[in-house]
XYZ file of C-alpha atoms in Angstrom:
309
model
C 87.898 111.756 93.570
C 90.936 113.912 92.377
C 93.701 115.262 95.010
C 94.358 119.045 95.101
C 96.894 120.954 96.573
C 97.132 124.523 96.508
C 100.402 126.523 95.671
C 99.977 130.444 96.786
C 103.683 132.769 95.943
C 103.584 135.550 98.335
C 105.439 138.693 98.708
C 104.958 141.300 102.044
C 101.077 139.640 102.294
C 98.422 141.546 103.493
C 95.252 140.787 105.140
C 93.783 139.052 102.385
C 96.190 135.949 102.921
C 94.303 134.906 106.261
C 91.249 135.666 104.783
C 92.361 133.406 101.712
C 93.883 130.433 103.881
C 90.530 130.459 105.969
C 88.214 130.314 102.781
C 90.310 127.502 101.023
C 90.494 125.932 104.010
C 85.876 125.366 103.862
C 86.375 124.946 100.120
C 83.531 122.202 99.761
C 86.173 120.527 97.877
C 88.627 120.513 100.328
C 92.657 120.715 99.028
C 95.293 118.165 100.539
C 98.346 120.529 100.905
C 98.265 124.421 101.134
C 101.801 125.086 99.792
C 103.354 128.820 100.025
C 106.566 130.133 98.832
C 107.317 132.888 100.248
C 109.976 135.580 99.091
C 111.477 136.595 101.928
C 110.628 135.014 105.834
C 110.588 138.300 107.793
C 107.409 139.431 105.810
C 105.931 136.524 106.386
C 106.452 135.594 110.055
C 106.344 139.646 110.810
C 102.687 139.404 109.953
C 101.193 137.864 113.102
C 97.524 137.067 111.867
C 99.319 134.872 109.000
C 101.420 133.297 110.934
C 98.576 133.091 113.379
C 95.813 131.724 110.771
C 98.980 128.859 109.447
C 99.362 127.730 112.802
C 95.096 126.622 112.945
C 96.014 124.354 109.413
C 97.977 120.809 109.368
C 98.203 120.870 105.825
C 100.324 124.425 104.933
C 103.701 124.030 104.118
C 105.988 127.056 104.217
C 108.908 127.321 102.112
C 111.142 130.424 101.673
C 113.218 131.447 99.461
C 114.727 135.096 98.710
C 113.672 138.250 96.333
C 116.731 137.278 94.264
C 115.365 133.748 93.871
C 112.031 135.141 92.555
C 110.995 134.377 88.965
C 107.518 134.595 87.725
C 107.446 131.081 86.450
C 110.287 129.604 88.100
C 108.967 129.560 91.803
C 106.260 128.576 90.522
C 107.658 125.386 89.556
C 108.936 125.222 92.843
C 106.275 125.210 94.394
C 104.961 122.567 92.440
C 107.773 119.982 92.648
C 106.438 120.299 96.226
C 103.112 118.549 95.247
C 102.385 115.137 94.586
C 98.675 115.842 93.456
C 96.238 115.063 90.530
C 95.290 118.553 90.743
C 96.873 122.184 91.477
C 95.801 125.074 92.349
C 97.681 128.967 91.145
C 96.113 131.882 93.146
C 97.255 135.040 94.201
C 97.849 136.072 97.826
C 95.335 138.854 97.100
C 92.587 136.261 95.760
C 90.160 135.265 97.740
C 87.623 132.877 96.984
C 83.840 134.344 96.230
C 82.639 131.224 97.614
C 83.236 127.204 98.799
C 82.971 125.846 95.241
C 85.777 127.659 93.488
C 87.906 124.409 94.087
C 85.474 122.196 92.754
C 83.438 124.540 90.042
C 87.509 124.301 88.728
C 88.389 120.497 89.220
C 84.947 119.536 87.322
C 86.450 121.812 84.215
C 89.783 120.087 84.226
C 87.967 116.356 84.638
C 88.348 116.452 80.217
C 91.986 115.250 80.439
C 92.385 117.563 77.239
C 92.535 120.347 78.950
C 95.689 121.572 80.549
C 94.356 123.942 82.815
C 90.745 125.784 84.045
C 91.385 130.139 84.947
C 88.290 131.409 87.076
C 86.015 134.692 87.064
C 87.967 137.242 88.922
C 85.430 139.827 90.524
C 85.942 143.321 91.789
C 86.712 144.440 95.696
C 84.838 147.176 97.170
C 87.578 149.616 96.572
C 87.923 148.633 92.832
C 87.997 152.113 90.825
C 85.482 152.199 87.778
C 87.754 152.166 84.780
C 89.669 149.207 86.505
C 85.851 147.023 87.815
C 84.740 147.542 83.705
C 87.869 145.505 82.955
C 86.398 143.295 85.164
C 83.412 143.049 83.237
C 85.253 142.819 79.414
C 87.856 140.139 80.481
C 85.972 138.094 82.294
C 82.512 137.915 81.055
C 79.236 135.241 82.346
C 79.908 132.905 79.195
C 82.140 129.792 79.842
C 84.529 129.069 77.278
C 86.690 126.021 76.036
C 89.883 127.276 73.704
C 91.706 125.617 71.925
C 94.320 126.870 69.128
C 91.068 126.880 66.493
C 90.443 130.137 67.926
C 93.364 131.515 67.308
C 92.202 134.032 64.441
C 88.473 134.614 65.864
C 89.798 135.728 69.594
C 93.250 136.723 68.454
C 95.957 137.015 71.679
C 92.567 136.031 73.927
C 92.983 132.832 72.952
C 95.964 132.645 74.900
C 94.369 133.971 78.452
C 94.951 132.473 81.653
C 95.381 134.199 84.879
C 97.400 132.286 87.726
C 95.338 134.830 90.496
C 93.483 132.064 90.216
C 93.926 129.064 87.656
C 93.726 125.276 88.117
C 96.170 122.503 86.381
C 96.452 118.773 85.999
C 99.540 118.060 86.620
C 100.178 115.046 83.910
C 99.670 117.751 81.469
C 102.011 120.162 82.635
C 104.705 117.776 83.171
C 104.051 116.774 79.304
C 103.892 120.389 78.461
C 107.074 121.204 80.110
C 106.066 123.753 83.164
C 105.800 127.246 83.040
C 108.914 128.832 82.202
C 111.959 128.774 84.233
C 112.745 132.616 83.736
C 110.028 134.797 82.953
C 109.580 138.619 83.583
C 105.994 138.511 83.591
C 103.065 136.628 81.715
C 103.924 132.998 82.529
C 100.801 131.842 82.169
C 99.442 132.643 79.116
C 102.574 131.459 77.818
C 102.123 128.089 79.917
C 98.945 127.995 77.509
C 100.177 128.986 73.977
C 102.768 125.920 74.647
C 99.838 123.038 75.719
C 97.726 124.402 72.943
C 99.722 123.996 69.994
C 100.296 120.968 71.652
C 96.391 119.987 71.010
C 95.326 120.722 74.462
C 92.549 123.037 75.446
C 91.616 125.309 78.387
C 88.586 126.800 80.038
C 87.416 129.468 81.163
C 84.540 128.830 84.062
C 82.385 132.326 85.273
C 81.188 129.797 88.025
C 84.037 129.748 89.648
C 84.943 133.159 91.339
C 87.976 134.966 93.149
C 87.250 138.750 93.972
C 90.741 140.600 93.010
C 91.685 143.560 92.151
C 94.011 146.397 91.872
C 93.729 150.127 91.635
C 97.417 150.999 89.157
C 98.410 154.347 89.178
C 99.333 155.608 85.798
C 102.917 154.972 86.393
C 102.361 151.096 88.148
C 100.224 150.822 84.860
C 103.302 151.362 82.014
C 105.761 149.116 84.156
C 103.308 145.924 84.317
C 102.115 146.472 80.067
C 106.733 147.078 79.995
C 106.973 143.611 81.109
C 103.923 142.024 79.217
C 105.878 144.081 75.608
C 108.650 142.146 77.155
C 107.091 138.615 77.514
C 105.344 138.681 74.128
C 108.727 139.775 72.552
C 111.060 137.626 74.166
C 108.435 134.586 72.917
C 107.705 134.467 69.273
C 106.456 130.838 69.481
C 103.862 132.487 71.023
C 102.894 135.722 70.367
C 104.658 136.245 67.255
C 101.809 138.044 64.385
C 99.677 138.318 67.040
C 98.697 141.243 67.850
C 97.440 142.632 71.499
C 96.969 146.154 70.341
C 93.466 145.546 68.443
C 91.767 143.989 71.868
C 93.173 146.734 73.775
C 91.626 149.566 71.945
C 87.806 147.657 72.202
C 88.315 147.905 75.605
C 88.779 151.627 75.520
C 85.798 152.519 72.878
C 84.193 149.929 75.087
C 84.871 151.657 78.717
C 84.449 155.289 77.300
C 81.118 154.278 75.836
C 80.239 152.421 80.213
C 81.102 155.457 81.636
C 78.762 158.040 78.704
C 75.838 155.644 79.745
C 76.775 156.308 83.638
C 76.931 159.897 83.093
C 79.979 159.707 84.438
C 82.049 161.199 81.086
C 84.262 163.572 83.587
C 86.061 160.168 83.600
C 86.614 159.689 80.365
C 90.343 161.548 80.856
C 92.277 160.281 83.225
C 91.411 157.591 81.933
C 92.615 157.941 78.389
C 95.806 159.710 79.922
C 95.961 156.328 82.005
C 96.051 154.145 78.521
C 97.923 156.139 76.902
C 100.681 154.903 79.590
C 99.952 151.648 79.639
C 99.905 151.927 74.999
C 104.050 153.765 75.495
C 105.226 151.184 78.466
C 104.001 147.868 76.445
C 105.101 149.127 73.198
C 108.414 150.645 74.715
C 108.328 146.764 76.005
C 107.802 145.346 72.387
C 111.638 146.936 71.192
C 113.217 146.920 75.086
C 116.009 145.510 73.161
C 116.626 147.939 71.050
C 117.120 150.594 74.724
C 119.743 150.971 76.585
C 120.050 148.566 79.491
C 119.931 151.055 82.399
C 116.262 152.011 80.680
C 115.381 148.961 80.376
C 115.246 148.329 84.429
C 114.005 152.037 85.005
C 110.809 150.811 82.838
C 110.331 147.602 84.339
C 108.551 146.641 87.125
C 110.263 143.178 87.813
C 113.957 144.980 88.252
C 115.207 142.133 89.902
C 115.022 139.957 86.699
C 117.336 142.140 84.973
C 120.028 141.421 87.399
C 119.453 137.709 86.549
């Protein structure tokens, strides 16, 4: 039986963290260690519900870093370095397992030594808006997938899709591939997936493994998030060169508007179109960030600390 550790990067955790830990500890395939890499100690220790939950279990390791030290890739690498398990589960602080089979379903997918990682289906929270709710259906279908580099002509950018919101990794493959980026503004999961695929490995999508996770981002937040997405793709032409994200984005916009029409909610379309405009402008500016003044680049970015390093 392969050993599994869980790695959770945290920053200003909310009530979901306590729920997440309790649900992980109840899993049918119980993890060995739960490793929490927390940014800024006071945000965690001042949260009584989280500290009380952590104190209940003897397999939780908490490691604190400063905000200046945080990086989307290197912080996760740090968590991996604290694990000696065969497999590790990357999960975010606000994703809660949908049932007790999350870990076992993901483990089953990565038992194949040619599978580098397997990611879970994301279900919307109860307060999720209709546009975001539909995006969950669009990005996380009911059909399982096993993707390799041979699928690139058919799937395009979706070939490399993998989400560290909840994804299981083989440690042996992770070490061979070289881990996550040592400096990443965003998208460290897709860059890893691309590197693994170019080295002959597969990435699996496992819809039977589910987590509850969604955000109701504002237009400004969508702009900043997609700016960072564009930056990450520009900085890694070895993965993303010649692959257009816009085609997949246009398809989602079209399908979402059709969905609004189908459910009789066409009044949602104007705001949705505006939000998509913010996304598109942010992404295009991110792709061209090297032509922009440094001050503007930092202002446009969601991960402002990245530019201070």
